CSV table of C-alpha atoms in Angstrom, one decimal:
chain,number,residue,atom,x,y,z
A,90,MET,CA,161.2,151.7,175.3
A,91,ARG,CA,161.8,149.9,172.0
A,92,ALA,CA,164.3,147.3,171.1
A,93,ILE,CA,167.2,148.8,169.1
A,94,ASP,CA,169.4,147.3,166.4
A,95,GLU,CA,172.9,148.1,167.8
A,96,SER,CA,174.4,148.3,164.3
A,97,THR,CA,172.0,150.9,162.9
A,98,GLN,CA,170.4,152.4,166.1
A,99,ALA,CA,167.0,151.8,164.5
A,100,PRO,CA,164.1,150.1,166.2
A,101,LEU,CA,164.0,146.4,165.4
A,102,ALA,CA,160.9,145.1,163.6
A,103,PRO,CA,159.1,142.4,165.7
A,104,ALA,CA,160.0,139.6,163.3
A,105,ALA,CA,163.7,140.5,163.4
A,106,LEU,CA,163.8,140.9,167.1
A,107,GLN,CA,162.1,137.5,167.8
A,108,LEU,CA,164.4,135.7,165.4
A,109,ARG,CA,167.4,137.1,167.1
A,110,LEU,CA,166.0,136.2,170.5
A,111,THR,CA,165.2,132.7,169.3
A,112,ARG,CA,168.8,132.2,168.2
A,113,PHE,CA,170.1,133.7,171.5
A,114,ASN,CA,168.0,131.4,173.6
A,115,ARG,CA,169.0,128.3,171.7
A,116,GLY,CA,172.6,129.3,172.2
A,117,ARG,CA,172.3,129.9,176.0
A,118,LEU,CA,170.4,126.6,176.5
A,119,LEU,CA,172.5,124.2,174.4
A,120,PRO,CA,175.5,122.6,176.1
A,121,ALA,CA,178.9,123.6,174.7
A,122,ARG,CA,182.6,123.2,175.3
A,123,PRO,CA,185.1,126.0,176.1
A,124,ASP,CA,187.1,125.4,172.9
A,125,GLU,CA,183.9,125.9,170.8
A,126,VAL,CA,183.1,129.4,172.1
A,127,ASP,CA,185.1,132.6,172.1
A,128,PRO,CA,184.3,133.8,175.7
A,129,LEU,CA,184.8,137.5,175.1
A,130,ALA,CA,182.7,137.5,171.9
A,131,ARG,CA,180.0,135.5,173.7
A,132,ILE,CA,179.9,138.0,176.6
A,133,GLU,CA,179.7,140.9,174.2
A,134,ASP,CA,176.9,139.3,172.3
A,135,GLU,CA,175.0,138.3,175.4
A,136,LEU,CA,175.2,141.9,176.7
A,137,VAL,CA,173.5,143.2,173.5
A,138,MET,CA,170.9,140.4,173.5
A,139,ARG,CA,170.0,140.8,177.1
A,140,GLN,CA,169.5,144.5,176.6
A,141,LEU,CA,167.2,143.8,173.7
A,142,GLU,CA,165.4,141.1,175.8
A,143,ALA,CA,165.0,143.4,178.8
A,144,ILE,CA,163.6,146.2,176.7
A,145,TRP,CA,161.1,143.9,175.1
A,146,LEU,CA,160.1,142.2,178.3
A,147,GLU,CA,159.4,145.6,179.9
A,148,GLN,CA,157.2,146.4,176.9
A,149,GLU,CA,155.2,143.2,177.3
A,150,ARG,CA,154.9,143.9,181.0
A,151,ALA,CA,153.7,147.4,180.5
A,152,ALA,CA,150.9,146.1,178.2
A,153,VAL,CA,149.4,144.1,181.1
A,154,ALA,CA,150.3,146.3,184.0
A,155,ARG,CA,146.9,147.9,184.5
A,156,ARG,CA,145.0,144.6,184.6
A,157,ALA,CA,147.6,143.0,186.9
A,158,ALA,CA,147.5,145.9,189.3
A,159,ALA,CA,143.8,145.1,189.9
A,160,ALA,CA,144.7,141.6,191.2
A,161,PRO,CA,144.1,141.2,195.0
A,162,THR,CA,147.0,140.6,197.3
A,163,ASP,CA,145.1,138.4,199.8
A,164,ALA,CA,146.3,134.9,199.1
A,165,ARG,CA,142.8,133.3,198.8
A,166,ALA,CA,141.4,136.1,196.8
A,167,PHE,CA,144.4,136.2,194.5
A,168,LEU,CA,144.1,132.5,193.8
A,169,ALA,CA,140.4,133.0,192.8
A,170,TRP,CA,141.5,135.8,190.5
A,171,PHE,CA,144.2,133.6,189.0
A,172,GLU,CA,141.9,130.7,188.4
A,173,GLN,CA,139.3,132.8,186.6
A,174,LEU,CA,142.0,133.5,184.0
A,175,LYS,CA,141.0,130.0,182.6
A,176,GLU,CA,137.7,131.5,181.4
A,177,GLN,CA,138.4,135.3,181.2
A,178,GLY,CA,142.1,135.5,180.4
A,179,PRO,CA,143.5,136.7,177.1
A,180,GLY,CA,143.0,134.2,174.3
A,181,GLN,CA,140.6,131.9,176.2
A,182,GLY,CA,137.8,130.4,174.2
A,183,ASP,CA,139.4,131.4,170.9
A,184,PRO,CA,137.5,130.0,167.9
A,185,LEU,CA,140.7,128.6,166.4
A,186,PHE,CA,140.6,125.5,168.5
A,187,PRO,CA,137.1,124.2,167.8
A,188,TRP,CA,137.9,124.8,164.2
A,189,LEU,CA,141.1,122.7,164.5
A,190,ALA,CA,139.1,119.9,166.3
A,191,ALA,CA,136.3,119.7,163.7
A,192,ARG,CA,137.2,121.3,160.4
A,193,ALA,CA,140.9,121.9,159.8
A,194,GLY,CA,142.5,120.0,156.9
A,195,ALA,CA,145.8,118.2,157.0
A,196,GLU,CA,147.7,121.1,155.5
A,197,ALA,CA,146.2,123.7,157.9
A,198,MET,CA,146.9,121.4,160.9
A,199,THR,CA,150.5,120.8,159.8
A,200,TRP,CA,151.0,124.6,159.4
A,201,PHE,CA,149.6,125.2,162.9
A,202,LEU,CA,151.7,122.5,164.5
A,203,THR,CA,154.8,123.9,162.8
A,204,GLN,CA,154.2,127.2,164.5
A,205,GLU,CA,153.6,125.6,167.9
A,206,VAL,CA,156.7,123.5,167.7
A,207,ALA,CA,158.8,126.4,166.7
A,208,GLY,CA,157.6,128.4,169.8
A,209,GLU,CA,158.2,125.5,172.2
A,210,ALA,CA,160.7,126.5,174.8
A,211,GLY,CA,160.9,123.3,176.8
A,212,PHE,CA,158.6,123.3,179.8
A,213,ASP,CA,160.9,121.0,181.8
A,214,ASP,CA,163.9,123.3,181.4
A,215,LEU,CA,161.8,126.4,182.3
A,216,VAL,CA,160.6,124.7,185.5
A,217,ALA,CA,164.1,123.8,186.4
A,218,LEU,CA,165.3,127.4,186.0
A,219,THR,CA,162.3,128.8,187.8
A,220,GLN,CA,162.7,126.7,190.9
A,221,LEU,CA,166.2,128.0,191.8
A,222,ARG,CA,166.2,129.2,195.4
A,223,MET,CA,162.4,129.2,195.7
A,224,PRO,CA,160.9,128.5,199.2
A,225,LYS,CA,160.7,124.9,200.2
A,226,ARG,CA,157.0,124.2,199.5
A,227,ALA,CA,157.0,125.8,196.1
A,228,LYS,CA,160.4,124.2,195.2
A,229,LEU,CA,159.0,120.7,196.0
A,230,GLU,CA,156.0,121.2,193.8
A,231,LEU,CA,158.1,122.5,191.0
A,232,ALA,CA,160.3,119.4,191.4
A,233,ARG,CA,157.3,117.1,191.2
A,234,ASN,CA,156.2,118.9,188.1
A,235,TYR,CA,159.6,118.6,186.5
A,236,TRP,CA,159.7,114.9,187.4
A,237,ASP,CA,156.4,114.4,185.6
A,238,GLU,CA,157.9,116.2,182.6
A,239,MET,CA,160.7,113.7,182.8
A,240,GLY,CA,158.3,110.8,182.6
A,241,ASN,CA,159.0,110.0,186.3
A,242,GLY,CA,162.4,108.7,185.4
A,243,LYS,CA,161.3,106.7,182.3
A,244,ALA,CA,162.4,107.8,178.8
A,245,VAL,CA,159.1,106.5,177.3
A,246,GLY,CA,157.1,109.0,179.5
A,247,MET,CA,159.2,112.1,178.8
A,248,HIS,CA,157.1,114.8,177.3
A,249,GLY,CA,159.7,116.3,175.0
A,250,PRO,CA,160.2,113.1,173.0
A,251,MET,CA,156.4,112.7,172.8
A,252,LEU,CA,156.3,116.0,170.8
A,253,GLU,CA,159.2,114.9,168.7
A,254,ALA,CA,157.3,111.8,167.7
A,255,LEU,CA,154.6,114.0,166.1
A,256,VAL,CA,157.3,116.2,164.5
A,257,GLN,CA,158.8,113.0,162.9
A,258,GLU,CA,155.4,111.6,161.8
A,259,LEU,CA,154.3,114.8,160.1
A,260,ASP,CA,157.8,115.7,158.9
A,261,LEU,CA,157.5,119.2,160.4
A,262,ASP,CA,160.2,121.7,159.8
A,263,PRO,CA,160.0,124.4,162.5
A,264,ASP,CA,162.7,126.6,161.0
A,265,PRO,CA,162.4,129.9,162.9
A,266,GLU,CA,163.0,131.9,159.8
A,267,ARG,CA,159.8,130.5,158.2
A,268,VAL,CA,157.3,130.8,161.0
A,269,CYS,CA,155.3,133.6,162.5
A,270,TRP,CA,157.2,135.9,164.8
A,271,GLU,CA,154.2,135.7,167.2
A,272,ALA,CA,155.0,131.9,167.7
A,273,LEU,CA,158.6,132.6,168.4
A,274,ALA,CA,157.7,135.3,170.9
A,275,VAL,CA,155.9,132.8,173.1
A,276,GLY,CA,159.0,130.7,173.7
A,277,ASN,CA,161.2,133.8,174.0
A,278,LEU,CA,158.9,135.3,176.6
A,279,LEU,CA,159.0,132.2,178.8
A,280,ALA,CA,162.8,131.8,178.4
A,281,GLY,CA,163.4,135.4,179.2
A,282,LEU,CA,161.3,135.3,182.4
A,283,ALA,CA,162.9,132.0,183.5
A,284,PHE,CA,166.5,133.1,182.9
A,285,ASP,CA,166.3,136.5,184.6
A,286,ARG,CA,165.8,136.1,188.4
A,287,ARG,CA,164.3,139.6,188.5
A,288,PHE,CA,161.4,137.9,186.8
A,289,ALA,CA,161.3,134.7,188.9
A,290,TYR,CA,157.8,135.3,190.2
A,291,HIS,CA,156.7,136.4,186.7
A,292,ALA,CA,157.9,133.0,185.5
A,293,VAL,CA,155.8,131.3,188.2
A,294,GLY,CA,152.8,133.1,186.9
A,295,ALA,CA,153.5,132.5,183.3
A,296,LEU,CA,154.2,128.7,183.7
A,297,GLY,CA,151.2,128.4,186.0
A,298,ALA,CA,149.0,130.1,183.3
A,299,VAL,CA,150.2,127.4,180.8
A,300,GLU,CA,149.2,124.6,183.2
A,301,LEU,CA,145.9,126.3,183.9
A,302,THR,CA,144.7,127.0,180.4
A,303,ALA,CA,146.4,124.3,178.2
A,304,PRO,CA,144.1,121.3,178.8
A,305,GLY,CA,141.1,122.5,176.9
A,306,ARG,CA,143.2,123.6,173.9
A,307,THR,CA,145.3,120.4,173.8
A,308,ALA,CA,142.2,118.2,173.9
A,309,GLN,CA,140.8,120.0,170.9
A,310,VAL,CA,144.0,119.7,169.0
A,311,GLU,CA,144.1,115.9,169.8
A,312,ARG,CA,140.6,115.5,168.5
A,313,GLY,CA,141.6,117.2,165.3
A,314,LEU,CA,144.7,115.0,164.9
A,315,ARG,CA,142.6,111.8,165.6
A,316,ARG,CA,140.1,113.0,162.9
A,317,LEU,CA,143.0,113.4,160.4
A,318,GLY,CA,144.3,109.9,161.1
A,319,ILE,CA,147.4,110.7,163.1
A,320,SER,CA,148.7,107.7,165.0
A,321,PRO,CA,148.3,107.2,168.8
A,322,ALA,CA,152.0,107.9,169.2
A,323,GLY,CA,151.8,111.1,167.3
A,324,ARG,CA,148.8,112.2,169.4
A,325,ARG,CA,150.1,111.2,172.7
A,326,TYR,CA,151.7,114.5,173.6
A,327,PHE,CA,148.4,116.2,173.4
A,328,GLN,CA,146.5,113.4,175.0
A,329,VAL,CA,148.8,113.5,178.1
A,330,HIS,CA,148.6,117.3,178.5
A,331,ALA,CA,144.8,117.4,178.1
A,332,VAL,CA,144.6,115.3,181.3
A,333,LEU,CA,147.8,115.7,183.3
A,334,ASP,CA,147.9,119.5,183.1
A,335,VAL,CA,144.5,119.7,185.0
A,336,LYS,CA,146.2,118.0,187.9
A,337,HIS,CA,149.4,120.0,187.5
A,338,ALA,CA,147.4,123.3,187.6
A,339,GLU,CA,145.6,122.3,190.8
A,340,ALA,CA,148.9,121.4,192.5
A,341,TRP,CA,150.7,124.5,191.1
A,342,ASN,CA,148.0,126.8,192.4
A,343,ARG,CA,147.8,125.1,195.8
A,344,GLU,CA,151.4,124.5,196.4
A,345,VAL,CA,153.2,127.3,194.6
A,346,ILE,CA,151.0,130.3,193.9
A,347,GLU,CA,148.9,130.5,197.0
A,348,PRO,CA,151.9,130.0,199.4
A,349,LEU,CA,154.1,132.5,197.6
A,350,VAL,CA,151.4,135.2,197.9
A,351,ARG,CA,150.5,134.3,201.5
A,352,SER,CA,154.2,134.5,202.5
A,353,ASP,CA,154.6,137.9,200.8
A,354,PRO,CA,151.6,139.8,199.3
A,355,ARG,CA,154.1,141.7,197.1
A,356,ASN,CA,154.5,138.5,195.0
A,357,ALA,CA,150.9,138.8,193.7
A,358,ARG,CA,151.7,141.6,191.3
A,359,PRO,CA,154.6,139.9,189.4
A,360,ILE,CA,152.8,136.5,189.4
A,361,ALA,CA,149.7,138.3,187.9
A,362,GLU,CA,151.8,140.1,185.3
A,363,GLY,CA,153.6,136.9,184.3
A,364,ALA,CA,150.4,135.1,183.8
A,365,LEU,CA,148.9,137.9,181.7
A,366,MET,CA,152.0,138.3,179.7
A,367,ARG,CA,152.0,134.6,178.7
A,368,LEU,CA,148.3,134.6,177.9
A,369,ARG,CA,148.5,137.8,175.9
A,370,ALA,CA,151.4,136.3,173.9
A,371,GLY,CA,149.2,133.2,173.2
A,372,ALA,CA,146.2,135.3,172.2
A,373,ARG,CA,148.5,137.2,169.7
A,374,CYS,CA,149.4,133.9,168.2
A,375,PHE,CA,145.8,132.7,167.9
A,376,GLU,CA,144.8,135.9,166.1
A,377,ARG,CA,147.7,135.6,163.6
A,378,TYR,CA,146.9,131.9,163.1
A,379,ARG,CA,143.3,132.6,162.3
A,380,GLU,CA,144.3,135.4,159.9
A,381,VAL,CA,146.6,133.0,158.0
A,382,LEU,CA,144.2,130.1,158.0
A,383,GLY,CA,141.1,132.1,157.3
A,384,VAL,CA,139.2,131.0,160.4
């Protein structure tokens, strides 16, 4: 299946598709008022966009299906399989990040961060969507994770504003029309999985993969920012995630993934697919970034 442009019935190019999905996801996340939106036009647009999204998500799923099918369905064995993705999953150990830590200049780092900010889907909102009607044990851990993202009730500790501080310091302009489609696809993938309850367990796997694999990369980005003289406030988002995500991953694996597979072994397959889909999307980004930056 390929995403189709409804106006021409022609397959959409990846860049055009991801730009449309990015606009769609912003629209369905931002608060609005009834007098600002034509309800019928919105429903018609949503039908088209959700069809495009569904076709694309199935393509992404098909790309990892064989590897995901090899994941065990015993809870302990599955958890071991999942945790090894930190070393053996798509994109892990990519040479981009040691280069960012030790060699990237200010222009290259700014370009990289612009891509990353453009693809940011808002982890807090994604967790909130994923936890809907989940079993009690998993729901409680997702709530704890969300509360950490919210700075445990203190604005100064909220993760979103930490990233915004870096955006302001470097004057980043993450205009989706001027960034790589691969970066947009990361955010669109996570949003699509979290919004569609058919992919609820995929979202668990995808978000769990982020927590599992992010610390090493964020630590290297933070080292690069420090080397380039970025302020402590500008680096804080990456400092926090280099440490906190290690604890988040341990709790996510213990309290969410293992119990979900133990309660129903059929959950192993979609969790595995979601994790691999997210890691594959990240690997696709890293490859494109290295191509642009000459790494």
